[in-house]
mmCIF file of C-alpha atoms and ligand atoms in Angstrom:
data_model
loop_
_atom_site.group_PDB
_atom_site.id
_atom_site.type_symbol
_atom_site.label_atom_id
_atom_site.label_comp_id
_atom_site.label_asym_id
_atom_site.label_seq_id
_atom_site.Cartn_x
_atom_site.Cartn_y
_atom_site.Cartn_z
ATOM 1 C CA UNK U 299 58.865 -2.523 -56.625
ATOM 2 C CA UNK U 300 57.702 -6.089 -55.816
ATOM 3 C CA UNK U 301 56.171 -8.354 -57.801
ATOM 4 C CA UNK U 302 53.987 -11.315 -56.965
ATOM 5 C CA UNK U 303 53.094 -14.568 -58.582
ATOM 6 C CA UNK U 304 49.906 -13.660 -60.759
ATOM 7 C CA UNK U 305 48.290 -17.084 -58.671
ATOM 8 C CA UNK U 306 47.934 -15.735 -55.547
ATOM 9 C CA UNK U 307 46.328 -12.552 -54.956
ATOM 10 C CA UNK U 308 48.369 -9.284 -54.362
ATOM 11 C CA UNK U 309 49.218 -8.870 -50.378
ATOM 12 C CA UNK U 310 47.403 -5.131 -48.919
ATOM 13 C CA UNK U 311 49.204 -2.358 -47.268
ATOM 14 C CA UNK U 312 47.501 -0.209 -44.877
ATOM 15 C CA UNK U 313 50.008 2.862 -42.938
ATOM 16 C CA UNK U 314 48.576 3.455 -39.436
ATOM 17 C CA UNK U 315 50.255 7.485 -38.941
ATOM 18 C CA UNK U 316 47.660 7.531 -36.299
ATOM 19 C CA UNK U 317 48.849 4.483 -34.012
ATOM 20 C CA UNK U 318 49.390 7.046 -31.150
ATOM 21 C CA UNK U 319 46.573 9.341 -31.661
ATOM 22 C CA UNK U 320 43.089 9.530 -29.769
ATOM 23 C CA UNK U 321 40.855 9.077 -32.740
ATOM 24 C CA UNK U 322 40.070 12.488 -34.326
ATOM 25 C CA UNK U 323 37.475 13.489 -37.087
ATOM 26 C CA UNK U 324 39.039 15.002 -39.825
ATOM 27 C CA UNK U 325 42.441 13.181 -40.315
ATOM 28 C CA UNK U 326 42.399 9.412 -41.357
ATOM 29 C CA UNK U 327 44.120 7.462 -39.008
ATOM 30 C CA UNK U 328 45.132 4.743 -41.573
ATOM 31 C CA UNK U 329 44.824 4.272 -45.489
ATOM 32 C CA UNK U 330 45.245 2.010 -47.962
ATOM 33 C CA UNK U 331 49.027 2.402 -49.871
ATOM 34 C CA UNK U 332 50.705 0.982 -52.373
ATOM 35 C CA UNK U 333 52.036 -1.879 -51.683
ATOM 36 C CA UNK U 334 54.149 -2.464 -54.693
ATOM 37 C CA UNK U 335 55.985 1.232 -53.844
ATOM 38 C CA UNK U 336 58.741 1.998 -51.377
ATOM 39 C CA UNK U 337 57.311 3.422 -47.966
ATOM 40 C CA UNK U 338 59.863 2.692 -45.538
ATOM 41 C CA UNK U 339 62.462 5.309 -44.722
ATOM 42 C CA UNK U 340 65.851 3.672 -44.587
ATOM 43 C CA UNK U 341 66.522 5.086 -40.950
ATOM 44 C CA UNK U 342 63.670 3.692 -39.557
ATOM 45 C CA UNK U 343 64.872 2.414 -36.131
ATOM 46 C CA UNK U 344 63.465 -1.075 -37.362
ATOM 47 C CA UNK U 345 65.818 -0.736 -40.598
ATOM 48 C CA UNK U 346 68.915 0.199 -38.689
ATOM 49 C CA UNK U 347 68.378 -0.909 -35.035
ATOM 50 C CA UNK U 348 65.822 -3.919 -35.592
ATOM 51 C CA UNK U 349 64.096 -1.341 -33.000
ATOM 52 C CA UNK U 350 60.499 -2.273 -32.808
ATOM 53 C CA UNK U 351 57.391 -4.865 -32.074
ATOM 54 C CA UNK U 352 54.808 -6.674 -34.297
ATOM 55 C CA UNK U 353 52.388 -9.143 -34.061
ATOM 56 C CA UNK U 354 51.396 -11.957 -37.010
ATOM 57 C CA UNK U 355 47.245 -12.518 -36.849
ATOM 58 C CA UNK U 356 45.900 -15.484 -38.281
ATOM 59 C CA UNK U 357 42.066 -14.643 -40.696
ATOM 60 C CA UNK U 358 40.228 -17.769 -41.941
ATOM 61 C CA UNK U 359 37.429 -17.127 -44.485
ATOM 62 C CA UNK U 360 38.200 -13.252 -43.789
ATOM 63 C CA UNK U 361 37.574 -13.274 -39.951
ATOM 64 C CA UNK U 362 40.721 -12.578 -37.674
ATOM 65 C CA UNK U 363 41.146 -14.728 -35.031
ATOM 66 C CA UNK U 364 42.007 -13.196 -31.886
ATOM 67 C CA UNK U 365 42.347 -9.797 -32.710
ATOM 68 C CA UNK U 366 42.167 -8.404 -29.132
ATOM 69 C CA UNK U 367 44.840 -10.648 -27.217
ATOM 70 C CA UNK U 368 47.094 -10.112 -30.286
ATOM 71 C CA UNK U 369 46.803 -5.975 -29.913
ATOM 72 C CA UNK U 370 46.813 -6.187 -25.990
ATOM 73 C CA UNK U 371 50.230 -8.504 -26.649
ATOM 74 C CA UNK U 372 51.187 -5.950 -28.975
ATOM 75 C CA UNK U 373 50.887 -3.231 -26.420
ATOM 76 C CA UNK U 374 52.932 -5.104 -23.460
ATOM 77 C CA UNK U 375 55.798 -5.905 -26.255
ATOM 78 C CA UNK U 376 55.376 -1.841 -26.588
ATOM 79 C CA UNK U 377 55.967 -1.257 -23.454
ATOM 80 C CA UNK U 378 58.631 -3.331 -22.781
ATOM 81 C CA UNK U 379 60.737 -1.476 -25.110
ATOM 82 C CA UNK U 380 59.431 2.092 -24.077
ATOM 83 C CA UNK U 381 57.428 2.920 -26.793
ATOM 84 C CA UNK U 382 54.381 4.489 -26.728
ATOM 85 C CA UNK U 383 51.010 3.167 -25.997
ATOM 86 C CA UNK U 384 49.760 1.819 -29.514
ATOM 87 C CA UNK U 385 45.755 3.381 -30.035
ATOM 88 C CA UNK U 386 44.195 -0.112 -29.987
ATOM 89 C CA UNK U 387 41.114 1.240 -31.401
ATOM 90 C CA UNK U 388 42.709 2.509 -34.259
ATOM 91 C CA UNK U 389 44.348 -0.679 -35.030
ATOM 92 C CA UNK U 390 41.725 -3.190 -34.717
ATOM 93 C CA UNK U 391 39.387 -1.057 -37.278
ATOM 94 C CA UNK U 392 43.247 -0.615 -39.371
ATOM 95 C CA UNK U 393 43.192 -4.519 -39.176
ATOM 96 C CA UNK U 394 40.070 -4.727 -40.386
ATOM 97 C CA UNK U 395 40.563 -2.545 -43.487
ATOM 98 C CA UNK U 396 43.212 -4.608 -44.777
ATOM 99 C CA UNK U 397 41.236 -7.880 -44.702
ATOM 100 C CA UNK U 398 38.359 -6.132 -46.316
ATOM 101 C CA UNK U 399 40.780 -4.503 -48.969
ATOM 102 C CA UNK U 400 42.257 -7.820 -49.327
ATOM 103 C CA UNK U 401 40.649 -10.469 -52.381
ATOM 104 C CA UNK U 402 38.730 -13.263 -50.093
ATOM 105 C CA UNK U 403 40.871 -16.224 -49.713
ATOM 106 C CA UNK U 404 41.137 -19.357 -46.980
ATOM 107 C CA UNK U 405 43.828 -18.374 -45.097
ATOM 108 C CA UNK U 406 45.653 -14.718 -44.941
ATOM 109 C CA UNK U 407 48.281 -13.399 -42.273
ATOM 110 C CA UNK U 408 47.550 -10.570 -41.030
ATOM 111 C CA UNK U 409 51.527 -8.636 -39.335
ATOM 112 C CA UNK U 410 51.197 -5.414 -37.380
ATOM 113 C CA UNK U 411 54.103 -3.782 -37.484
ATOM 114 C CA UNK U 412 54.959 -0.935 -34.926
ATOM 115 C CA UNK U 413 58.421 0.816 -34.684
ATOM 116 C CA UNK U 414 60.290 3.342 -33.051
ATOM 117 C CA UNK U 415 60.329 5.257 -36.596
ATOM 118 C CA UNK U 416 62.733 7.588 -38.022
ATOM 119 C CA UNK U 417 66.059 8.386 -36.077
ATOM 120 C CA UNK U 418 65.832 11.097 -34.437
ATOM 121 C CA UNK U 419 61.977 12.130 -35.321
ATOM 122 C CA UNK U 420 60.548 10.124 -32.627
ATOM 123 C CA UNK U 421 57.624 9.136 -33.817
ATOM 124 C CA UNK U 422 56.398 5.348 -34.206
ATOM 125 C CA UNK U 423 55.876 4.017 -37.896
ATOM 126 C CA UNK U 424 52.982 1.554 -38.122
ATOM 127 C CA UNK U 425 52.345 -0.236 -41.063
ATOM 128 C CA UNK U 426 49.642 -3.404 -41.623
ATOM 129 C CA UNK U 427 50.449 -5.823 -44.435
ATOM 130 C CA UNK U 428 48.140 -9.117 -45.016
ATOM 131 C CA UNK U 429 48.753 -11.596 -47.811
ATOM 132 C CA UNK U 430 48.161 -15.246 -48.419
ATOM 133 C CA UNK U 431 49.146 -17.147 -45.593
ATOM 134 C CA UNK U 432 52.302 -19.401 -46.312
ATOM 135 C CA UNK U 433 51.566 -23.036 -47.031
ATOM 136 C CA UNK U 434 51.528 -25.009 -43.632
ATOM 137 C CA UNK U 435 49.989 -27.690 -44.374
ATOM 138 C CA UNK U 436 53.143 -29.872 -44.419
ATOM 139 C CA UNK U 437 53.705 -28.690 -40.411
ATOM 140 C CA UNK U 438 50.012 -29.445 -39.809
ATOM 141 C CA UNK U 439 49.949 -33.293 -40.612
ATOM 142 C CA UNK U 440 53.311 -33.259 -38.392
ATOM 143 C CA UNK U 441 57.146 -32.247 -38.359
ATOM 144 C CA UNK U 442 60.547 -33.130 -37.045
ATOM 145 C CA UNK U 443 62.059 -30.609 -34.483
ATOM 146 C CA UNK U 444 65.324 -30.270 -33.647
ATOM 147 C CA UNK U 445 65.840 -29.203 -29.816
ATOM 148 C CA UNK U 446 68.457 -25.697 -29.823
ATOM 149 C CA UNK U 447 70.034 -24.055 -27.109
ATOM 150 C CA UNK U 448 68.428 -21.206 -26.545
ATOM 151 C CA UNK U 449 71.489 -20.104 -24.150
ATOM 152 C CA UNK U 450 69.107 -18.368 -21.421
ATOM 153 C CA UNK U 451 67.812 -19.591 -18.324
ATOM 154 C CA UNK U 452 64.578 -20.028 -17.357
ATOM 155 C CA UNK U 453 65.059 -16.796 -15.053
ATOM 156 C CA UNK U 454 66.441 -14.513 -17.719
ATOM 157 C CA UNK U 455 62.835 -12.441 -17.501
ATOM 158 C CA UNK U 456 63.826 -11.548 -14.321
ATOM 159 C CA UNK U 457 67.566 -11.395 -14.075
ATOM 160 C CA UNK U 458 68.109 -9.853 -17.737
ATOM 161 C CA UNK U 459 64.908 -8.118 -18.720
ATOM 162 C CA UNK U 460 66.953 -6.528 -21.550
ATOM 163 C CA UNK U 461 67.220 -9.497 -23.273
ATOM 164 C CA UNK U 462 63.792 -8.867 -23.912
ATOM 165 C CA UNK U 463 62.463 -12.812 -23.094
ATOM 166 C CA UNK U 464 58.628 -12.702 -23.652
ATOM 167 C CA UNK U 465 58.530 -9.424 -26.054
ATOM 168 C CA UNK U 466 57.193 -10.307 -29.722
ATOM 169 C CA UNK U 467 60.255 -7.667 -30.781
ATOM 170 C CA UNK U 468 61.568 -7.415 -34.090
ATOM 171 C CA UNK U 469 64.734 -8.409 -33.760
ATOM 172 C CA UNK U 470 63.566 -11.900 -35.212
ATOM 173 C CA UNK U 471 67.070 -12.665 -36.911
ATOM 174 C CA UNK U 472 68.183 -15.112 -34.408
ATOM 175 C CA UNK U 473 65.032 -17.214 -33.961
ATOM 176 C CA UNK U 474 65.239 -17.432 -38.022
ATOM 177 C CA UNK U 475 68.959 -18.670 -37.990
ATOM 178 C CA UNK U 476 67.438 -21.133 -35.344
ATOM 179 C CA UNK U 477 65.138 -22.443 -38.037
ATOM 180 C CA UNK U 478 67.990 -22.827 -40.820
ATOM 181 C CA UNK U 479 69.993 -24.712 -38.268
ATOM 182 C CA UNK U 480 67.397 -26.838 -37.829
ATOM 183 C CA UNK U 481 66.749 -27.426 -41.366
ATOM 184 C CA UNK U 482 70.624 -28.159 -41.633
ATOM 185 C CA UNK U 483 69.622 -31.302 -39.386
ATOM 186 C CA UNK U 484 67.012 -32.760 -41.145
ATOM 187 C CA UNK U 485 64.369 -31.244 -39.317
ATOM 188 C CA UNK U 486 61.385 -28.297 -40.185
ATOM 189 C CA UNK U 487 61.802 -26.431 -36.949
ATOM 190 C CA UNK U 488 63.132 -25.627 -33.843
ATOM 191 C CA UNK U 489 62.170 -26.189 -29.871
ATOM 192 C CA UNK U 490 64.877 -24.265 -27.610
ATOM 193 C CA UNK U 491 65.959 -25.402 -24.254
ATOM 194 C CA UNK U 492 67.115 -23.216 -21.574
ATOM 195 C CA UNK U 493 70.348 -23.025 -19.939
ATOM 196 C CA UNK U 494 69.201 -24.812 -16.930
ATOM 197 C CA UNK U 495 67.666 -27.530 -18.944
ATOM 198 C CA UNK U 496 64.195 -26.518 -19.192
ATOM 199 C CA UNK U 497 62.013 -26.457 -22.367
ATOM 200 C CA UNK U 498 60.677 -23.158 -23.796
ATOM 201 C CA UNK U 499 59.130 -22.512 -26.978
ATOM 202 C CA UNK U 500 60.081 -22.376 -30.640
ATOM 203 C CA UNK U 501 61.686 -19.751 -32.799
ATOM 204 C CA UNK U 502 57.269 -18.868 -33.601
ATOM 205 C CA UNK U 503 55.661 -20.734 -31.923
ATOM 206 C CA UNK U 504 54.393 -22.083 -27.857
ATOM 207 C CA UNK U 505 54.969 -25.501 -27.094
ATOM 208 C CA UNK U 506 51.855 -27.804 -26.026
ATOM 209 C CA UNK U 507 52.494 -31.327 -24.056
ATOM 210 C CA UNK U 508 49.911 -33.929 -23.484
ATOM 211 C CA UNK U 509 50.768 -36.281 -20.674
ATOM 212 C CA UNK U 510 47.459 -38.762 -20.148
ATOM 213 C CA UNK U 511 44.442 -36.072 -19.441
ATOM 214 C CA UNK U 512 46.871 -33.006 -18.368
ATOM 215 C CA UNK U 513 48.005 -30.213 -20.976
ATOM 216 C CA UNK U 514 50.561 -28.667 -20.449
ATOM 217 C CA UNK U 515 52.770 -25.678 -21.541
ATOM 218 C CA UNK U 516 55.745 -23.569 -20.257
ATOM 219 C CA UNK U 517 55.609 -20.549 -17.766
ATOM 220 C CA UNK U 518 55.752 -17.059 -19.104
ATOM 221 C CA UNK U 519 57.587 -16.051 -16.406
ATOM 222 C CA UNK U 520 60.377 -18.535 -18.184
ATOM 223 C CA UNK U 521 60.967 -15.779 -20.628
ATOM 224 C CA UNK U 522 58.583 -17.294 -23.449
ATOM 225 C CA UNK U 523 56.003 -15.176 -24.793
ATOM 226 C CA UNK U 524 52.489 -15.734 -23.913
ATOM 227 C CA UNK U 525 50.924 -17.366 -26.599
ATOM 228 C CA UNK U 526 47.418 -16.577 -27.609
ATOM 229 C CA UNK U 527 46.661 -19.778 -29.275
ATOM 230 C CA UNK U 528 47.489 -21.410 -26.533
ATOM 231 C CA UNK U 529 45.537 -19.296 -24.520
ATOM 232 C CA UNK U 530 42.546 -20.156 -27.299
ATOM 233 C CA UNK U 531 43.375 -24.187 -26.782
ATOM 234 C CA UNK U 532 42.960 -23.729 -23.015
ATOM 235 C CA UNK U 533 39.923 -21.979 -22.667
ATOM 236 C CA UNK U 534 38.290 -24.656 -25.007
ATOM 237 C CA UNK U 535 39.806 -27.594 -22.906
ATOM 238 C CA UNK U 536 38.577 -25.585 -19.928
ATOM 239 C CA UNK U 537 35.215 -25.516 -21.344
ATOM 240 C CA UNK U 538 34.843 -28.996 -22.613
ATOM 241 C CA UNK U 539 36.733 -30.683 -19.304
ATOM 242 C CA UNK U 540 36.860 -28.729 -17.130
ATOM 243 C CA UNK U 541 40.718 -27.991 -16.976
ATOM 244 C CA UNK U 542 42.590 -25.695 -18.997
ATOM 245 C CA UNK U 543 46.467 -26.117 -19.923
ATOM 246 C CA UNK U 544 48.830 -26.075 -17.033
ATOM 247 C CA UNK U 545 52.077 -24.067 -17.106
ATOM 248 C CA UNK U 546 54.762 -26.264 -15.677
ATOM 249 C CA UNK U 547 58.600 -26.366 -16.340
ATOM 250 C CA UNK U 548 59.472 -29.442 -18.604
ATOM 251 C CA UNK U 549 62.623 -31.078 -19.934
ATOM 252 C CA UNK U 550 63.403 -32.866 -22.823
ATOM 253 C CA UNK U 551 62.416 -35.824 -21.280
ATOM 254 C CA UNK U 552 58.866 -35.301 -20.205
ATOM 255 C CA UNK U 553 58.448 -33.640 -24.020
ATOM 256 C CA UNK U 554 60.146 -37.265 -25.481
ATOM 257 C CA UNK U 555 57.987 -39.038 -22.954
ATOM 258 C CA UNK U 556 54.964 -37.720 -23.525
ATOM 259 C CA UNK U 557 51.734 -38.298 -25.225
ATOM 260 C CA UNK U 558 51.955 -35.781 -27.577
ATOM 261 C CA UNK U 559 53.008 -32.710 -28.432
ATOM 262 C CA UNK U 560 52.552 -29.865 -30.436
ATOM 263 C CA UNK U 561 53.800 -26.129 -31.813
ATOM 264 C CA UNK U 562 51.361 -23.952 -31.415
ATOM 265 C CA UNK U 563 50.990 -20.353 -33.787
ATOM 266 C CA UNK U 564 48.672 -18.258 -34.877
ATOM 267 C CA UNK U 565 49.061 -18.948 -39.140
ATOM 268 C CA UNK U 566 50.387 -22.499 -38.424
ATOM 269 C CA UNK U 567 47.741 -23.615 -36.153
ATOM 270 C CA UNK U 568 48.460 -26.905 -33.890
ATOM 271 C CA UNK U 569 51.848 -28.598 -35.932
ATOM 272 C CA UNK U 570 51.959 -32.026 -34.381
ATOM 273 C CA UNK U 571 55.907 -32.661 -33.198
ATOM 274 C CA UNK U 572 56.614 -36.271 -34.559
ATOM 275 C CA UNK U 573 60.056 -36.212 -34.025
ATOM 276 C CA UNK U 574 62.018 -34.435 -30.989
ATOM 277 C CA UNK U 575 65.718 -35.099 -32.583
ATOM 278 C CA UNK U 576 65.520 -38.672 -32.851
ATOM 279 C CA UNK U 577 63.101 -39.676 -30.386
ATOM 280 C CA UNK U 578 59.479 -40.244 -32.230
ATOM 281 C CA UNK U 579 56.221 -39.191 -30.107
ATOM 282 C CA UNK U 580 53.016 -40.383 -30.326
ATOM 283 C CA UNK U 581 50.448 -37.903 -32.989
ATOM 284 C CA UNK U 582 47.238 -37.792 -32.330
ATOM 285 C CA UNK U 583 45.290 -37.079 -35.526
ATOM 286 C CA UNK U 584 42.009 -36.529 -34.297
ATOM 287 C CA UNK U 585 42.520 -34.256 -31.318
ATOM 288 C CA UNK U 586 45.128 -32.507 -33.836
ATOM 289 C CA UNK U 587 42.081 -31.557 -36.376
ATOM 290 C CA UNK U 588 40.382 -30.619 -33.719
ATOM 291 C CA UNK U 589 42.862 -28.355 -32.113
ATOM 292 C CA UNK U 590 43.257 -26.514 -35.796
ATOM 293 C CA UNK U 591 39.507 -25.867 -35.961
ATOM 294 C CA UNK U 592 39.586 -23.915 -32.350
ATOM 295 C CA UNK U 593 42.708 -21.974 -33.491
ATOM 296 C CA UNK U 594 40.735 -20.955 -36.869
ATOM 297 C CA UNK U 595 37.747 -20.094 -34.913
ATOM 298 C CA UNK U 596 35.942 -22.604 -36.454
ATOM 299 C CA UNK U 597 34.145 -24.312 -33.503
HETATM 300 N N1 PLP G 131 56.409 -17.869 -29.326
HETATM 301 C C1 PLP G 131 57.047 -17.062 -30.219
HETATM 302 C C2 PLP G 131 58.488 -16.734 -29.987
HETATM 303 C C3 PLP G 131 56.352 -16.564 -31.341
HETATM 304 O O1 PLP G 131 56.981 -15.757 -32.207
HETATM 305 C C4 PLP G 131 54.993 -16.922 -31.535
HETATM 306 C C5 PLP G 131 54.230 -16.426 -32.686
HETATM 307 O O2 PLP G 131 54.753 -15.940 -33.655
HETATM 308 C C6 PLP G 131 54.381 -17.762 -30.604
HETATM 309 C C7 PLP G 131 55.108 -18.210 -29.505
HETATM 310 C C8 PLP G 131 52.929 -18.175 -30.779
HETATM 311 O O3 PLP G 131 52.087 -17.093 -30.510
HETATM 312 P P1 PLP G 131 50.587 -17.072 -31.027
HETATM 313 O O4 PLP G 131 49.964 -18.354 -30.617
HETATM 314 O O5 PLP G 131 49.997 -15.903 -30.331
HETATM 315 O O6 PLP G 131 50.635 -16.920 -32.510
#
């Protein structure tokens, strides 16, 4: 049993039994539970195994934001660990439910969960949980981050696919030890650097550059997963400029001498980088409130 601050308004469970299914008539697909009871077996794969895949959407004034790239994402992370092809149908009117069941409020996060379920059943568990989004506004006016080895290359998608570089799995326990080391140092997050020198992303989040009118960002195909705000920031850029963010390899030099740059998510929206260890960048507070009213959907 849980309980929750009597402030913020109680987080909503919806179970998805019918991720896999073609919809039918009579069964439901997904409900409404009880989100204060247990409903997690404790030989889920995910419990024992840290054997599954989720995604974290980002709802502003109850509209989700994204909803489409996030399932399709959710999908490829599925298939990258062999499970089955997730009914996106089924989840996007699942996703739904919960914000609707949910009591209206500025910002909620929205996870998708989807495991490889009981040992030995073989049969996913999918599970939707939205609450309150945390508070980010402290990352949002701008934050010290601490560059981490992330002790890949840049070619570990295609030498070590195992590794799983580029899957949104939920094995998350290293890229949150990342983030207390990085808090040991002073700073509120984390950007990691490949083994050949190369930046990549943060624990949660896709790094954005700005070097005079260019945007830039790093390759997927370095083993970072494809962000969709990002994605969102680019087509706007695209549409307002005419050119879109460019994936190019960076080090930590072009990030310290550049004209900005950000950490881009989904809940957190565009977190200016003020610090990269010690050297300060430039913030940009404008273009910064401008980036976090594409990523809410807002213009
Ligand atoms: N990179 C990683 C490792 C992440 O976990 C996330 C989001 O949680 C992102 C990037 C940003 O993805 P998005 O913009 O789709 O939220």
């Amino acid at each position: 049993m849980t309980t929750h601050s009597p402030d913020i308004p109680a987080p909503v469970l919806v179970l998805v039994p019918g991720v896999t299914d073609a919809p039918t008539d009579g069964d439901a697909r997904f409900h409404v539970a009880d989100e204060t009871a247990p409903q997690l077996a404790v030989t889920d794969l995910v419990a024992t195994r840290g054997d599954g895949v989720f995604e974290t959407i980002g709802a502003f004034d109850g509209v989700p934001v994204n909803v489409i790239p996030h399932l399709e994402r959710l999908a490829r992370s599925a298939a990258m660990v062999d499970l089955p092809a997730p009914d996106l149908e089924t989840l996007v009117e699942a996703v739904e439910a919960a914000i609707f069941a949910h009591e209206p409020v500025s910002e909620l996060s929205v996870r998708v969960m989807y495991t490889r379920g009981i040992e030995g059943a073989g049969t996913p568990t999918c599970w939707i949980h939205a609450r309150v989004s945390d508070d980010w506004a402290p990352y949002r006016t701008g934050m010290r981050v601490a560059v981490l080895d992330r002790g890949l290359s840049t070619t570990s998608a295609r030498t070590s696919p195992w590794l799983l570089p580029g899957a949104k799995t939920l094995s998350y326990a290293v890229n949150m030890a990342a983030v207390r080391e990085a808090k040991r140092r002073g700073a509120a997050d984390v950007l990691f650097v490949a083994s050949d020198g190369y930046v990549l992303e943060g624990p949660t989040s896709t790094l954005l550059v700005r070097r005079g009118d260019e945007f830039l960002t790093t390759p997927v195909s370095a083993g970072v997963l494809a962000g969709t705000s990002v994605r969102s920031l680019s087509d706007h850029l695209e549409a307002e400029r005419g050119t879109g963010v460019r994936e190019q390899l960076m080090t930590i030099e072009d990030v310290t001498g550049s004209d900005g740059a950000w950490l881009l998510s989904s809940t957190r929206l565009a977190a200016p980088i003020t610090h990269l260890d010690e050297a300060e960048l430039p913030v940009d507070r404008a273009l910064t409130a401008r980036f976090q009213q594409v990523l809410t959907g807002a213009i």
